[in-house]
Amino acid sequence: MAPSGSGSVKRSCQRVLYWIPVLFISIIVCWSYYAYVIQLCIVDLLSVTVVCLLAYHVFFIMFAWAYWKTIFTKPMNPSKEFHLSYADKELMERVDRGESQQELLRRIAKDLPVYTRTMSGAIRYCDRCQLVKPDRCHHCSVCDKCILKMDHHCPWVNNCVGFSNYKFFLLFLAYSLLYCLFTAATDLQYFIKFWTNGLPDTQAKFHIMFLFFAAAMFSVSLSSLFGYHCWLVSKNRSTLEAFRAPAFRHGADKSGFSLGFSKNLRQVFGDEKKYWFLPVFTSLGDGCSFPTCLVNQDPEQPPTPAGNNSAVKNGDNHPFPAKPLRESQSHLLNSEKSWPEHDVGEDKEKHGMP
C-alpha cells in the first residue's frame, strides 16, 4: 500500500505545481489593474480620459472572461462508441500485437467515422484509454486522457486546448494582446515623462515604468503566438497537425481537413457572427468527426446512410467523400463557393485519378 500512497501524494503535488503558471499570470494581471487604475488614474489623477478608462475595463473584462473559460472548460473526450466493449478488450489482450490486433481494430472501426491512420497505415488506437482514436484526437500525457481535436496542453491555463475550448483560447490570446497594447500605448507618454523627470516624485513612477515594460514585453510574445494560431485556423490545422501532418489511407496530407478560409473560420467560431467575439461555445460539430477536402473515399469505411447520395456535391458539382458526418458539420460541404476547380484537378493528379 505504501507505493500507492506515495504515488497519490506525488500526483497531488503535481496538480498543485501545475497551477503555478496560472497563479503567476493572475498576479501580474491584478497588479497591472492596480498600477493602471489605482496608481495611474486615481491616486495621481493624471490626464487619462474617462473614455480610456472605460476602454481599459472593456479589454480587461473580456480578457478575464476568455481566460476563465479557457482554464475551466473541461476538454471533451471521445464518446462511448469509440471505446472498446468488454468482449473486445478481452480479445485485444489475447491476440498478439501486430496484424492480428490490427484486424480486430479494423473490424471495430469499420462502423466508426474514422479516416486518419498512423504513419504506417494502422488504425489509431490508445492503449491507456482502450479506444479507437477519432480523427484529430490525441492522448495527453499530462491529463492522461484522449482529447478531441487536441491542439496542445498549455501550462499557462493548466488545461488541454482542444475542441471544447479552442475558440476561448484564441479569444484569450486576442484580448490579452489588445489589453497589453492598449496599456502600453496609453502609458507611453507617462513612461517618457519618467525619463525626462516630468512626473511628480511619487510611488506611481515605478508602477508606470514597470507597467510599460511588462505590457510591451507581453505584447511582443502574444502577437507572435496569436498570429501563429490565426494562421492555423486559416489552414484548419492544430498545433500537433502543423508539426506532423495527419495521415490518411493515401498518405500524410497536411491540408486534409482544410475546407477553404471561410469554412475553416466557421468551423471554430460557428455560423452566427454575433457570437464570434464572445467567449461562448459556438464551434461546429461534435469533435468526433470532421469533413475533409479529400476526393477519394476510404474503401474500408461504410457508405453513407440510406437516403443520402454516395457523394456530397457543392455548387460546382464537385464530388466529396461520403462520410457519416454529424448534421451540424455536413452543411459545410454543401455551401457555395468551395474548392475551386483547379484545386480538385490538383488533388486528382496527386492521387493518380484520371
Tab-separated table of C-alpha atoms in Angstrom:
chain	number	residue	atom	x	y	z
A	1	MET	CA	0.000	0.000	0.000
A	2	ALA	CA	2.964	2.334	0.541
A	3	PRO	CA	3.805	2.727	-3.166
A	4	SER	CA	0.164	3.516	-3.894
A	5	GLY	CA	0.044	6.162	-1.168
A	6	SER	CA	3.332	7.628	-2.340
A	7	GLY	CA	2.016	7.849	-5.901
A	8	SER	CA	-1.138	9.607	-4.689
A	9	VAL	CA	0.915	12.216	-2.807
A	10	LYS	CA	3.112	12.735	-5.874
A	11	ARG	CA	0.092	13.297	-8.117
A	12	SER	CA	-1.403	15.745	-5.611
A	13	CYS	CA	1.844	17.724	-5.528
A	14	GLN	CA	1.969	17.760	-9.320
A	15	ARG	CA	-1.601	19.088	-9.510
A	16	VAL	CA	-0.665	21.933	-7.152
A	17	LEU	CA	2.504	22.756	-9.104
A	18	TYR	CA	0.564	22.865	-12.385
A	19	TRP	CA	-1.365	25.881	-11.042
A	20	ILE	CA	1.787	27.990	-10.514
A	21	PRO	CA	1.832	29.466	-14.079
A	22	VAL	CA	-1.864	30.364	-13.760
A	23	LEU	CA	-1.195	31.978	-10.389
A	24	PHE	CA	1.718	33.927	-11.879
A	25	ILE	CA	-0.455	35.295	-14.723
A	26	SER	CA	-3.242	36.157	-12.271
A	27	ILE	CA	-0.863	38.099	-10.025
A	28	ILE	CA	0.576	40.018	-12.998
A	29	VAL	CA	-2.930	40.920	-14.219
A	30	CYS	CA	-4.127	42.021	-10.763
A	31	TRP	CA	-1.011	44.147	-10.291
A	32	SER	CA	-1.465	45.720	-13.755
A	33	TYR	CA	-5.036	46.658	-12.825
A	34	TYR	CA	-3.830	48.233	-9.565
A	35	ALA	CA	-0.987	50.081	-11.299
A	36	TYR	CA	-3.154	51.454	-14.123
A	37	VAL	CA	-6.458	52.214	-12.415
A	38	ILE	CA	-5.423	52.997	-8.838
A	39	GLN	CA	-1.939	54.467	-9.147
A	40	LEU	CA	-2.050	55.984	-12.638
A	41	CYS	CA	-5.640	57.197	-12.852
A	42	ILE	CA	-6.952	57.723	-9.314
A	43	VAL	CA	-4.054	58.469	-6.960
A	44	ASP	CA	-2.060	60.745	-9.247
A	45	LEU	CA	-5.082	61.997	-11.237
A	46	LEU	CA	-3.094	62.009	-14.470
A	47	SER	CA	-4.778	63.039	-17.667
A	48	VAL	CA	-6.184	59.621	-18.593
A	49	THR	CA	-9.612	60.332	-20.031
A	50	VAL	CA	-12.825	58.628	-18.966
A	51	VAL	CA	-13.058	57.069	-22.431
A	52	CYS	CA	-9.629	55.461	-21.970
A	53	LEU	CA	-10.650	54.178	-18.555
A	54	LEU	CA	-13.850	52.666	-19.970
A	55	ALA	CA	-11.972	51.087	-22.884
A	56	TYR	CA	-9.428	49.676	-20.443
A	57	HIS	CA	-12.179	47.979	-18.438
A	58	VAL	CA	-13.764	46.527	-21.589
A	59	PHE	CA	-10.462	44.909	-22.588
A	60	PHE	CA	-9.821	43.787	-19.015
A	61	ILE	CA	-13.256	42.159	-18.605
A	62	MET	CA	-13.149	40.390	-21.997
A	63	PHE	CA	-9.607	39.160	-21.310
A	64	ALA	CA	-10.531	37.848	-17.852
A	65	TRP	CA	-13.711	36.194	-19.212
A	66	ALA	CA	-11.874	34.414	-22.051
A	67	TYR	CA	-9.041	33.361	-19.722
A	68	TRP	CA	-11.505	31.939	-17.202
A	69	LYS	CA	-13.346	29.964	-19.899
A	70	THR	CA	-10.085	28.581	-21.315
A	71	ILE	CA	-8.975	27.393	-17.889
A	72	PHE	CA	-12.209	25.914	-16.588
A	73	THR	CA	-13.815	24.477	-19.728
A	74	LYS	CA	-13.353	20.727	-19.452
A	75	PRO	CA	-11.712	19.154	-22.532
A	76	MET	CA	-14.022	16.814	-24.417
A	77	ASN	CA	-13.199	13.118	-24.584
A	78	PRO	CA	-14.264	10.540	-27.204
A	79	SER	CA	-17.831	9.296	-26.910
A	80	LYS	CA	-18.691	5.746	-25.820
A	81	GLU	CA	-18.952	4.443	-29.381
A	82	PHE	CA	-15.156	4.749	-29.732
A	83	HIS	CA	-14.422	2.775	-26.550
A	84	LEU	CA	-13.892	-0.954	-26.804
A	85	SER	CA	-16.558	-3.211	-25.363
A	86	TYR	CA	-15.686	-5.632	-22.583
A	87	ALA	CA	-15.571	-8.529	-25.053
A	88	ASP	CA	-13.314	-6.584	-27.433
A	89	LYS	CA	-10.971	-5.668	-24.566
A	90	GLU	CA	-10.606	-9.362	-23.706
A	91	LEU	CA	-9.878	-10.170	-27.352
A	92	MET	CA	-7.272	-7.407	-27.524
A	93	GLU	CA	-5.493	-8.916	-24.526
A	94	ARG	CA	-5.469	-12.393	-26.061
A	95	VAL	CA	-4.362	-11.607	-29.609
A	96	ASP	CA	-0.759	-10.884	-30.495
A	97	ARG	CA	0.321	-7.355	-31.270
A	98	GLY	CA	0.660	-6.816	-34.986
A	99	GLU	CA	-1.581	-7.911	-37.827
A	100	SER	CA	-3.967	-9.885	-35.607
A	101	GLN	CA	-4.584	-6.853	-33.415
A	102	GLN	CA	-4.965	-4.583	-36.443
A	103	GLU	CA	-7.503	-6.987	-37.955
A	104	LEU	CA	-9.558	-6.741	-34.777
A	105	LEU	CA	-9.255	-2.939	-34.724
A	106	ARG	CA	-10.311	-2.718	-38.380
A	107	ARG	CA	-13.417	-4.722	-37.561
A	108	ILE	CA	-14.213	-2.434	-34.602
A	109	ALA	CA	-13.537	0.767	-36.566
A	110	LYS	CA	-15.428	-0.165	-39.730
A	111	ASP	CA	-18.662	1.430	-38.454
A	112	LEU	CA	-16.963	4.497	-36.968
A	113	PRO	CA	-16.316	7.839	-38.746
A	114	VAL	CA	-12.547	7.282	-38.596
A	115	TYR	CA	-10.449	8.257	-41.617
A	116	THR	CA	-7.000	9.069	-40.275
A	117	ARG	CA	-4.343	6.417	-39.714
A	118	THR	CA	-0.930	6.119	-38.142
A	119	MET	CA	2.045	6.898	-40.364
A	120	SER	CA	2.349	3.160	-41.028
A	121	GLY	CA	-1.298	2.965	-42.127
A	122	ALA	CA	-2.625	1.272	-38.969
A	123	ILE	CA	-5.809	2.110	-37.060
A	124	ARG	CA	-5.094	4.762	-34.414
A	125	TYR	CA	-5.619	3.085	-31.036
A	126	CYS	CA	-4.947	4.306	-27.480
A	127	ASP	CA	-3.696	1.562	-25.153
A	128	ARG	CA	-4.219	3.631	-21.995
A	129	CYS	CA	-7.796	4.698	-22.746
A	130	GLN	CA	-8.594	1.481	-24.671
A	131	LEU	CA	-10.391	3.211	-27.506
A	132	VAL	CA	-10.144	3.809	-31.226
A	133	LYS	CA	-8.998	7.397	-31.596
A	134	PRO	CA	-11.390	9.666	-33.512
A	135	ASP	CA	-9.894	11.845	-36.232
A	136	ARG	CA	-7.704	14.639	-34.805
A	137	CYS	CA	-7.873	13.111	-31.312
A	138	HIS	CA	-4.665	12.618	-29.313
A	139	HIS	CA	-3.724	11.321	-25.867
A	140	CYS	CA	-2.458	13.989	-23.469
A	141	SER	CA	0.278	12.680	-21.192
A	142	VAL	CA	-0.399	15.432	-18.623
A	143	CYS	CA	-4.179	14.947	-18.407
A	144	ASP	CA	-3.779	11.190	-19.073
A	145	LYS	CA	-6.831	11.295	-21.338
A	146	CYS	CA	-7.629	11.333	-25.027
A	147	ILE	CA	-8.659	14.854	-26.040
A	148	LEU	CA	-10.878	15.616	-29.044
A	149	LYS	CA	-9.135	17.775	-31.668
A	150	MET	CA	-6.242	18.304	-29.299
A	151	ASP	CA	-4.121	21.352	-30.102
A	152	HIS	CA	-1.665	21.304	-27.188
A	153	HIS	CA	-1.500	21.212	-23.417
A	154	CYS	CA	-0.980	24.791	-22.233
A	155	PRO	CA	0.728	25.274	-18.847
A	156	TRP	CA	-0.424	28.936	-18.730
A	157	VAL	CA	-4.035	27.795	-18.455
A	158	ASN	CA	-3.315	24.408	-16.810
A	159	ASN	CA	-5.607	22.768	-19.322
A	160	CYS	CA	-5.626	20.977	-22.630
A	161	VAL	CA	-6.574	23.207	-25.538
A	162	GLY	CA	-8.845	21.243	-27.819
A	163	PHE	CA	-12.239	21.134	-29.485
A	164	SER	CA	-14.216	22.354	-26.471
A	165	ASN	CA	-12.104	25.429	-25.636
A	166	TYR	CA	-10.011	26.295	-28.714
A	167	LYS	CA	-12.230	29.287	-29.515
A	168	PHE	CA	-11.825	30.515	-25.928
A	169	PHE	CA	-8.053	30.127	-26.207
A	170	LEU	CA	-7.980	32.222	-29.397
A	171	LEU	CA	-10.095	34.939	-27.771
A	172	PHE	CA	-7.859	34.822	-24.695
A	173	LEU	CA	-4.834	35.497	-26.919
A	174	ALA	CA	-6.672	38.244	-28.828
A	175	TYR	CA	-7.996	40.112	-25.790
A	176	SER	CA	-4.766	39.750	-23.814
A	177	LEU	CA	-2.889	41.200	-26.799
A	178	LEU	CA	-5.346	44.104	-27.056
A	179	TYR	CA	-5.136	44.637	-23.303
A	180	CYS	CA	-1.335	44.817	-23.385
A	181	LEU	CA	-1.218	47.034	-26.484
A	182	PHE	CA	-3.779	49.440	-25.050
A	183	THR	CA	-1.985	49.599	-21.689
A	184	ALA	CA	1.398	50.209	-23.319
A	185	ALA	CA	0.009	52.851	-25.699
A	186	THR	CA	-1.762	54.892	-23.020
A	187	ASP	CA	1.121	54.521	-20.567
A	188	LEU	CA	3.790	55.552	-23.103
A	189	GLN	CA	3.527	59.305	-22.542
A	190	TYR	CA	3.998	58.893	-18.782
A	191	PHE	CA	6.854	56.443	-19.364
A	192	ILE	CA	8.616	59.148	-21.427
A	193	LYS	CA	7.971	61.729	-18.703
A	194	PHE	CA	9.529	59.340	-16.196
A	195	TRP	CA	12.868	59.517	-18.018
A	196	THR	CA	12.639	63.282	-18.537
A	197	ASN	CA	11.782	63.929	-14.875
A	198	GLY	CA	8.369	65.236	-15.867
A	199	LEU	CA	6.457	63.190	-13.306
A	200	PRO	CA	5.889	64.054	-9.635
A	201	ASP	CA	8.142	62.104	-7.291
A	202	THR	CA	5.580	59.565	-6.034
A	203	GLN	CA	5.200	55.800	-5.788
A	204	ALA	CA	3.334	55.788	-9.102
A	205	LYS	CA	6.571	56.488	-11.003
A	206	PHE	CA	7.807	52.956	-10.537
A	207	HIS	CA	4.417	51.409	-11.341
A	208	ILE	CA	4.353	53.417	-14.582
A	209	MET	CA	7.810	52.235	-15.574
A	210	PHE	CA	7.273	48.539	-14.849
A	211	LEU	CA	3.740	48.606	-16.284
A	212	PHE	CA	5.056	49.794	-19.655
A	213	PHE	CA	7.873	47.229	-19.695
A	214	ALA	CA	5.523	44.374	-18.805
A	215	ALA	CA	2.844	45.406	-21.332
A	216	ALA	CA	5.394	45.866	-24.133
A	217	MET	CA	7.116	42.552	-23.390
A	218	PHE	CA	3.876	40.557	-23.318
A	219	SER	CA	2.666	42.337	-26.468
A	220	VAL	CA	5.630	41.033	-28.452
A	221	SER	CA	5.228	37.417	-27.331
A	222	LEU	CA	1.424	37.442	-27.626
A	223	SER	CA	1.445	38.963	-31.127
A	224	SER	CA	3.634	36.157	-32.479
A	225	LEU	CA	1.582	33.441	-30.737
A	226	PHE	CA	-1.756	34.944	-31.802
A	227	GLY	CA	-0.549	35.371	-35.386
A	228	TYR	CA	0.572	31.735	-35.490
A	229	HIS	CA	-2.815	30.465	-34.283
A	230	CYS	CA	-4.647	32.705	-36.759
A	231	TRP	CA	-2.598	31.018	-39.483
A	232	LEU	CA	-3.518	27.606	-38.065
A	233	VAL	CA	-7.227	28.494	-38.108
A	234	SER	CA	-6.994	29.690	-41.713
A	235	LYS	CA	-5.484	26.317	-42.674
A	236	ASN	CA	-7.752	24.281	-40.353
A	237	ARG	CA	-4.813	22.699	-38.550
A	238	SER	CA	-3.984	22.127	-34.932
A	239	THR	CA	-0.533	22.733	-33.489
A	240	LEU	CA	0.083	18.982	-33.487
A	241	GLU	CA	-1.018	18.691	-37.133
A	242	ALA	CA	1.287	21.552	-38.096
A	243	PHE	CA	4.258	19.557	-36.773
A	244	ARG	CA	3.025	16.190	-38.065
A	245	ALA	CA	0.527	16.095	-40.909
A	246	PRO	CA	-2.487	13.803	-40.386
A	247	ALA	CA	-2.172	10.531	-42.300
A	248	PHE	CA	-4.978	9.096	-44.401
A	249	ARG	CA	-5.023	5.860	-46.398
A	250	HIS	CA	-3.340	7.585	-49.322
A	251	GLY	CA	-0.652	9.029	-47.025
A	252	ALA	CA	0.033	12.153	-44.999
A	253	ASP	CA	-1.870	15.261	-46.073
A	254	LYS	CA	-1.317	18.498	-44.149
A	255	SER	CA	-4.333	20.098	-45.877
A	256	GLY	CA	-6.671	17.133	-45.491
A	257	PHE	CA	-9.093	18.995	-43.212
A	258	SER	CA	-8.849	22.390	-44.900
A	259	LEU	CA	-12.164	23.483	-46.437
A	260	GLY	CA	-11.168	26.987	-47.523
A	261	PHE	CA	-10.654	30.069	-45.379
A	262	SER	CA	-14.330	30.884	-44.760
A	263	LYS	CA	-15.341	27.343	-43.811
A	264	ASN	CA	-12.232	26.878	-41.694
A	265	LEU	CA	-13.114	30.011	-39.746
A	266	ARG	CA	-16.712	28.922	-39.265
A	267	GLN	CA	-15.654	25.507	-38.003
A	268	VAL	CA	-14.015	27.204	-34.996
A	269	PHE	CA	-16.246	30.263	-34.484
A	270	GLY	CA	-19.588	28.968	-35.779
A	271	ASP	CA	-22.136	30.372	-38.204
A	272	GLU	CA	-23.534	33.231	-36.094
A	273	LYS	CA	-21.108	36.142	-36.338
A	274	LYS	CA	-22.699	37.975	-33.413
A	275	TYR	CA	-21.132	35.390	-31.083
A	276	TRP	CA	-17.683	35.282	-32.683
A	277	PHE	CA	-16.092	37.741	-30.251
A	278	LEU	CA	-17.767	36.379	-27.118
A	279	PRO	CA	-16.298	33.510	-25.065
A	280	VAL	CA	-19.344	31.275	-25.595
A	281	PHE	CA	-19.142	27.905	-27.323
A	282	THR	CA	-20.235	28.139	-30.978
A	283	SER	CA	-17.855	25.730	-32.754
A	284	LEU	CA	-19.453	23.409	-35.298
A	285	GLY	CA	-19.756	19.663	-34.847
A	286	ASP	CA	-19.193	17.236	-32.010
A	287	GLY	CA	-15.403	16.934	-32.175
A	288	CYS	CA	-15.516	13.249	-33.165
A	289	SER	CA	-15.799	13.609	-36.939
A	290	PHE	CA	-14.730	16.313	-39.363
A	291	PRO	CA	-15.404	16.979	-43.055
A	292	THR	CA	-12.381	16.717	-45.312
A	293	CYS	CA	-11.427	18.015	-48.737
A	294	LEU	CA	-10.304	14.570	-49.900
A	295	VAL	CA	-11.792	13.376	-53.166
A	296	ASN	CA	-11.246	9.632	-52.865
A	297	GLN	CA	-13.378	7.746	-50.357
A	298	ASP	CA	-11.867	5.320	-47.881
A	299	PRO	CA	-12.923	1.865	-49.153
A	300	GLU	CA	-12.882	0.385	-45.644
A	301	GLN	CA	-15.484	2.814	-44.323
A	302	PRO	CA	-19.218	2.211	-44.627
A	303	PRO	CA	-21.259	4.062	-47.256
A	304	THR	CA	-23.457	6.964	-46.233
A	305	PRO	CA	-26.745	6.143	-44.525
A	306	ALA	CA	-29.697	5.276	-46.703
A	307	GLY	CA	-31.401	8.228	-48.236
A	308	ASN	CA	-28.191	10.139	-48.916
A	309	ASN	CA	-26.271	10.296	-52.149
A	310	SER	CA	-22.999	8.396	-52.351
A	311	ALA	CA	-21.121	11.676	-52.714
A	312	VAL	CA	-21.854	15.154	-51.485
A	313	LYS	CA	-21.562	17.862	-54.110
A	314	ASN	CA	-21.114	21.580	-53.787
A	315	GLY	CA	-22.486	24.267	-56.039
A	316	ASP	CA	-19.904	23.474	-58.733
A	317	ASN	CA	-20.856	19.748	-58.815
A	318	HIS	CA	-17.545	18.621	-57.336
A	319	PRO	CA	-17.729	15.218	-55.584
A	320	PHE	CA	-16.698	14.850	-51.970
A	321	PRO	CA	-16.298	11.741	-49.845
A	322	ALA	CA	-19.482	10.260	-48.474
A	323	LYS	CA	-18.922	10.356	-44.735
A	324	PRO	CA	-21.207	9.771	-41.745
A	325	LEU	CA	-20.856	13.415	-40.668
A	326	ARG	CA	-22.855	14.967	-37.909
A	327	GLU	CA	-25.626	17.290	-39.149
A	328	SER	CA	-24.006	20.401	-37.727
A	329	GLN	CA	-20.942	19.816	-39.905
A	330	SER	CA	-22.274	18.344	-43.125
A	331	HIS	CA	-23.593	21.711	-44.335
A	332	LEU	CA	-20.011	22.944	-44.555
A	333	LEU	CA	-19.588	20.763	-47.621
A	334	ASN	CA	-22.856	21.826	-49.231
A	335	SER	CA	-22.470	25.612	-49.216
A	336	GLU	CA	-21.423	27.502	-52.306
A	337	LYS	CA	-18.035	28.847	-53.344
A	338	SER	CA	-15.930	25.957	-52.077
A	339	TRP	CA	-12.898	24.333	-53.605
A	340	PRO	CA	-12.262	25.924	-56.986
A	341	GLU	CA	-11.993	23.605	-59.959
A	342	HIS	CA	-8.214	23.753	-60.297
A	343	ASP	CA	-7.793	22.545	-56.690
A	344	VAL	CA	-9.806	19.419	-57.415
A	345	GLY	CA	-7.728	18.817	-60.506
A	346	GLU	CA	-4.556	19.084	-58.498
A	347	ASP	CA	-5.918	16.584	-55.966
A	348	LYS	CA	-6.756	14.174	-58.751
A	349	GLU	CA	-3.268	14.403	-60.167
A	350	LYS	CA	-1.816	13.942	-56.687
A	351	HIS	CA	-3.752	10.725	-56.105
A	352	GLY	CA	-3.351	9.419	-59.647
A	353	MET	CA	-7.003	9.829	-60.615
A	354	PRO	CA	-7.951	10.271	-64.291
